[in-house]
PDB file of C-alpha atoms in Angstrom:
ATOM      1  CA  GLN A   6       0.011  -0.102   0.014  1.00 79.00           C
ATOM      2  CA  VAL A   7       1.271   3.273  -1.137  1.00 86.00           C
ATOM      3  CA  GLN A   8       1.983   6.078   1.621  1.00 91.00           C
ATOM      4  CA  LEU A   9       2.787   9.700   1.066  1.00 93.00           C
ATOM      5  CA  VAL A  10       4.965  11.225   3.786  1.00 93.00           C
ATOM      6  CA  GLU A  11       5.554  14.840   4.000  1.00 95.00           C
ATOM      7  CA  SER A  12       8.097  16.998   5.952  1.00 95.00           C
ATOM      8  CA  GLY A  13       9.676  20.284   6.162  1.00 96.00           C
ATOM      9  CA  GLY A  14       6.989  22.455   7.220  1.00 97.00           C
ATOM     10  CA  GLY A  15       7.417  25.001  10.139  1.00 97.00           C
ATOM     11  CA  LEU A  16       7.494  28.365  11.303  1.00 98.00           C
ATOM     12  CA  VAL A  17       9.312  30.952   9.202  1.00 98.00           C
ATOM     13  CA  GLN A  18       9.626  34.810   9.080  1.00 98.00           C
ATOM     14  CA  PRO A  19       8.298  36.845   5.895  1.00 98.00           C
ATOM     15  CA  GLY A  20      11.092  36.628   3.368  1.00 98.00           C
ATOM     16  CA  GLY A  21      12.462  33.458   4.506  1.00 98.00           C
ATOM     17  CA  SER A  22      12.503  29.943   2.963  1.00 98.00           C
ATOM     18  CA  LEU A  23      11.426  26.390   3.360  1.00 98.00           C
ATOM     19  CA  ARG A  24      11.734  23.256   1.496  1.00 98.00           C
ATOM     20  CA  LEU A  25       8.953  20.739   1.684  1.00 98.00           C
ATOM     21  CA  SER A  26       9.506  17.116   0.971  1.00 97.00           C
ATOM     22  CA  CYS A  27       7.208  14.356  -0.003  1.00 95.00           C
ATOM     23  CA  ALA A  28       8.182  10.679  -0.275  1.00 94.00           C
ATOM     24  CA  ALA A  29       6.107   8.023  -1.673  1.00 92.00           C
ATOM     25  CA  SER A  30       6.832   4.569  -0.352  1.00 90.00           C
ATOM     26  CA  GLY A  31       5.325   0.821  -0.376  1.00 85.00           C
ATOM     27  CA  GLY A  32       4.572  -1.764  -2.819  1.00 76.00           C
ATOM     28  CA  ALA A  33       5.288  -1.790  -6.610  1.00 80.00           C
ATOM     29  CA  PHE A  34       4.179   1.331  -8.342  1.00 83.00           C
ATOM     30  CA  SER A  35       4.787   3.889 -11.005  1.00 84.00           C
ATOM     31  CA  ILE A  36       4.427   7.604 -10.190  1.00 83.00           C
ATOM     32  CA  TYR A  37       2.737   9.461 -13.155  1.00 81.00           C
ATOM     33  CA  ALA A  38       2.712  13.062 -11.206  1.00 85.00           C
ATOM     34  CA  MET A  39       3.359  14.460  -7.929  1.00 90.00           C
ATOM     35  CA  GLY A  40       2.178  18.025  -6.954  1.00 94.00           C
ATOM     36  CA  TRP A  41       1.650  20.241  -4.227  1.00 97.00           C
ATOM     37  CA  TYR A  42      -1.682  21.903  -2.805  1.00 97.00           C
ATOM     38  CA  ARG A  43      -2.466  24.132   0.233  1.00 98.00           C
ATOM     39  CA  GLN A  44      -5.400  25.003   2.208  1.00 98.00           C
ATOM     40  CA  ALA A  45      -5.620  28.018   4.327  1.00 96.00           C
ATOM     41  CA  PRO A  46      -8.098  28.596   7.183  1.00 91.00           C
ATOM     42  CA  GLY A  47     -11.373  29.453   5.779  1.00 93.00           C
ATOM     43  CA  LYS A  48     -10.383  28.753   2.290  1.00 95.00           C
ATOM     44  CA  GLN A  49     -10.839  26.017  -0.091  1.00 96.00           C
ATOM     45  CA  ARG A  50      -7.965  23.826  -1.116  1.00 96.00           C
ATOM     46  CA  GLU A  51      -5.966  24.923  -4.055  1.00 96.00           C
ATOM     47  CA  LEU A  52      -3.341  23.919  -6.435  1.00 96.00           C
ATOM     48  CA  VAL A  53       0.103  25.292  -5.655  1.00 97.00           C
ATOM     49  CA  ALA A  54       2.213  23.579  -8.230  1.00 96.00           C
ATOM     50  CA  ALA A  55       2.031  20.546 -10.212  1.00 93.00           C
ATOM     51  CA  PRO A  56       3.393  19.194 -13.287  1.00 87.00           C
ATOM     52  CA  THR A  57       1.704  18.626 -16.806  1.00 83.00           C
ATOM     53  CA  ARG A  58       1.641  15.869 -19.301  1.00 80.00           C
ATOM     54  CA  GLY A  59       3.814  18.232 -21.433  1.00 81.00           C
ATOM     55  CA  GLY A  60       6.576  18.231 -19.124  1.00 81.00           C
ATOM     56  CA  SER A  61       5.949  21.720 -17.602  1.00 89.00           C
ATOM     57  CA  THR A  62       4.710  22.500 -14.129  1.00 93.00           C
ATOM     58  CA  ASN A  63       1.533  24.668 -13.428  1.00 94.00           C
ATOM     59  CA  TYR A  64       2.130  27.190 -10.610  1.00 96.00           C
ATOM     60  CA  ALA A  65      -0.539  29.154  -8.995  1.00 96.00           C
ATOM     61  CA  ASP A  66       0.013  32.970  -9.978  1.00 97.00           C
ATOM     62  CA  SER A  67       0.284  33.678  -6.193  1.00 96.00           C
ATOM     63  CA  VAL A  68       3.658  31.550  -5.968  1.00 97.00           C
ATOM     64  CA  LYS A  69       5.100  32.099  -9.512  1.00 97.00           C
ATOM     65  CA  GLY A  70       8.809  32.946  -9.201  1.00 97.00           C
ATOM     66  CA  ARG A  71       8.855  32.219  -5.620  1.00 98.00           C
ATOM     67  CA  PHE A  72       8.082  28.410  -5.527  1.00 98.00           C
ATOM     68  CA  THR A  73       9.849  25.697  -7.361  1.00 97.00           C
ATOM     69  CA  ILE A  74       8.952  22.206  -7.709  1.00 95.00           C
ATOM     70  CA  SER A  75      11.493  19.281  -8.249  1.00 93.00           C
ATOM     71  CA  ARG A  76      11.672  15.445  -7.980  1.00 91.00           C
ATOM     72  CA  ASP A  77      14.078  12.806  -7.079  1.00 91.00           C
ATOM     73  CA  ASN A  78      13.062   9.835  -9.045  1.00 86.00           C
ATOM     74  CA  ALA A  79      15.485   7.483  -7.231  1.00 88.00           C
ATOM     75  CA  LYS A  80      13.813   8.448  -3.963  1.00 90.00           C
ATOM     76  CA  ASN A  81      10.363   8.784  -5.236  1.00 90.00           C
ATOM     77  CA  THR A  82      10.446  12.062  -3.689  1.00 93.00           C
ATOM     78  CA  VAL A  83       8.952  15.337  -4.748  1.00 94.00           C
ATOM     79  CA  TYR A  84      10.094  18.728  -3.140  1.00 96.00           C
ATOM     80  CA  LEU A  85       8.493  22.416  -2.856  1.00 97.00           C
ATOM     81  CA  GLN A  86      11.287  24.981  -2.622  1.00 98.00           C
ATOM     82  CA  MET A  87       9.496  27.952  -1.192  1.00 98.00           C
ATOM     83  CA  ASN A  88      11.356  31.383  -1.287  1.00 98.00           C
ATOM     84  CA  SER A  89      10.435  34.747  -0.375  1.00 98.00           C
ATOM     85  CA  LEU A  90       7.543  33.535   1.931  1.00 98.00           C
ATOM     86  CA  LYS A  91       4.727  35.844   2.645  1.00 98.00           C
ATOM     87  CA  PRO A  92       2.169  35.693   5.495  1.00 97.00           C
ATOM     88  CA  GLU A  93      -0.429  34.810   2.896  1.00 96.00           C
ATOM     89  CA  ASP A  94       1.388  31.527   2.222  1.00 98.00           C
ATOM     90  CA  THR A  95       0.177  30.376   5.719  1.00 98.00           C
ATOM     91  CA  ALA A  96      -1.551  27.116   5.171  1.00 98.00           C
ATOM     92  CA  VAL A  97      -1.507  23.245   5.359  1.00 98.00           C
ATOM     93  CA  TYR A  98       0.373  22.122   2.358  1.00 98.00           C
ATOM     94  CA  TYR A  99      -0.508  18.789   0.856  1.00 97.00           C
ATOM     95  CA  CYS A 100       1.281  16.345  -1.402  1.00 96.00           C
ATOM     96  CA  LYS A 101      -0.811  14.677  -4.177  1.00 95.00           C
ATOM     97  CA  ALA A 102       0.463  11.908  -6.293  1.00 92.00           C
ATOM     98  CA  GLU A 103      -1.096   9.985  -9.242  1.00 91.00           C
ATOM     99  CA  ILE A 104       0.273   6.253  -8.814  1.00 88.00           C
ATOM    100  CA  GLN A 105      -0.420   3.003 -10.882  1.00 88.00           C
ATOM    101  CA  ASN A 106      -0.137   0.001  -9.110  1.00 87.00           C
ATOM    102  CA  LEU A 107       2.246  -2.350 -11.229  1.00 87.00           C
ATOM    103  CA  PHE A 108       0.427  -5.572 -10.533  1.00 88.00           C
ATOM    104  CA  THR A 109      -3.209  -4.363 -11.084  1.00 89.00           C
ATOM    105  CA  SER A 110      -2.414  -1.559 -13.251  1.00 89.00           C
ATOM    106  CA  ILE A 111      -5.012   0.443 -11.349  1.00 89.00           C
ATOM    107  CA  ILE A 112      -4.293   4.327 -11.028  1.00 90.00           C
ATOM    108  CA  GLN A 113      -5.031   5.948  -7.917  1.00 90.00           C
ATOM    109  CA  HIS A 114      -4.669   9.541  -6.393  1.00 92.00           C
ATOM    110  CA  TYR A 115      -3.076   9.617  -3.148  1.00 93.00           C
ATOM    111  CA  TRP A 116      -2.931  12.475  -0.546  1.00 95.00           C
ATOM    112  CA  GLY A 117      -0.299  13.106   2.167  1.00 95.00           C
ATOM    113  CA  GLN A 118      -1.261  13.828   5.807  1.00 95.00           C
ATOM    114  CA  GLY A 119      -0.463  17.571   5.205  1.00 96.00           C
ATOM    115  CA  THR A 120       2.230  19.885   6.892  1.00 96.00           C
ATOM    116  CA  GLN A 121       1.809  23.171   8.500  1.00 97.00           C
ATOM    117  CA  VAL A 122       3.577  26.232   6.857  1.00 98.00           C
ATOM    118  CA  THR A 123       3.257  29.421   9.170  1.00 98.00           C
ATOM    119  CA  VAL A 124       4.731  32.613   7.799  1.00 98.00           C
ATOM    120  CA  SER A 125       4.828  35.326  10.590  1.00 96.00           C
ATOM    121  CA  SER A 126       6.969  37.821  12.180  1.00 91.00           C
TER     122      SER A 126
END
């Protein structure tokens, strides 16, 4: 059974940086896509950064130029580098993965448990 484990959240001052990690493990699988979403208090969950089938990355307008997604295929891990953080970035950040079970060929979406990012002075 696939599990997604997120880490790297915490408290940071405005202008600071954090790097979030999301590692997929368990079973035999193939990862089609891994991206990041976030949900602030009182707001709906929104896309932060996710790859497209064309090989590019979709970033929310609010994070373009500040956030960068990357992936280490050997470790089945996706990262979200967050620079120039703003108080508006405060939210619970969730990893989402589209994964195919190599034995059943079934494709499913998995979510991490979420990691809190708080930007405050």
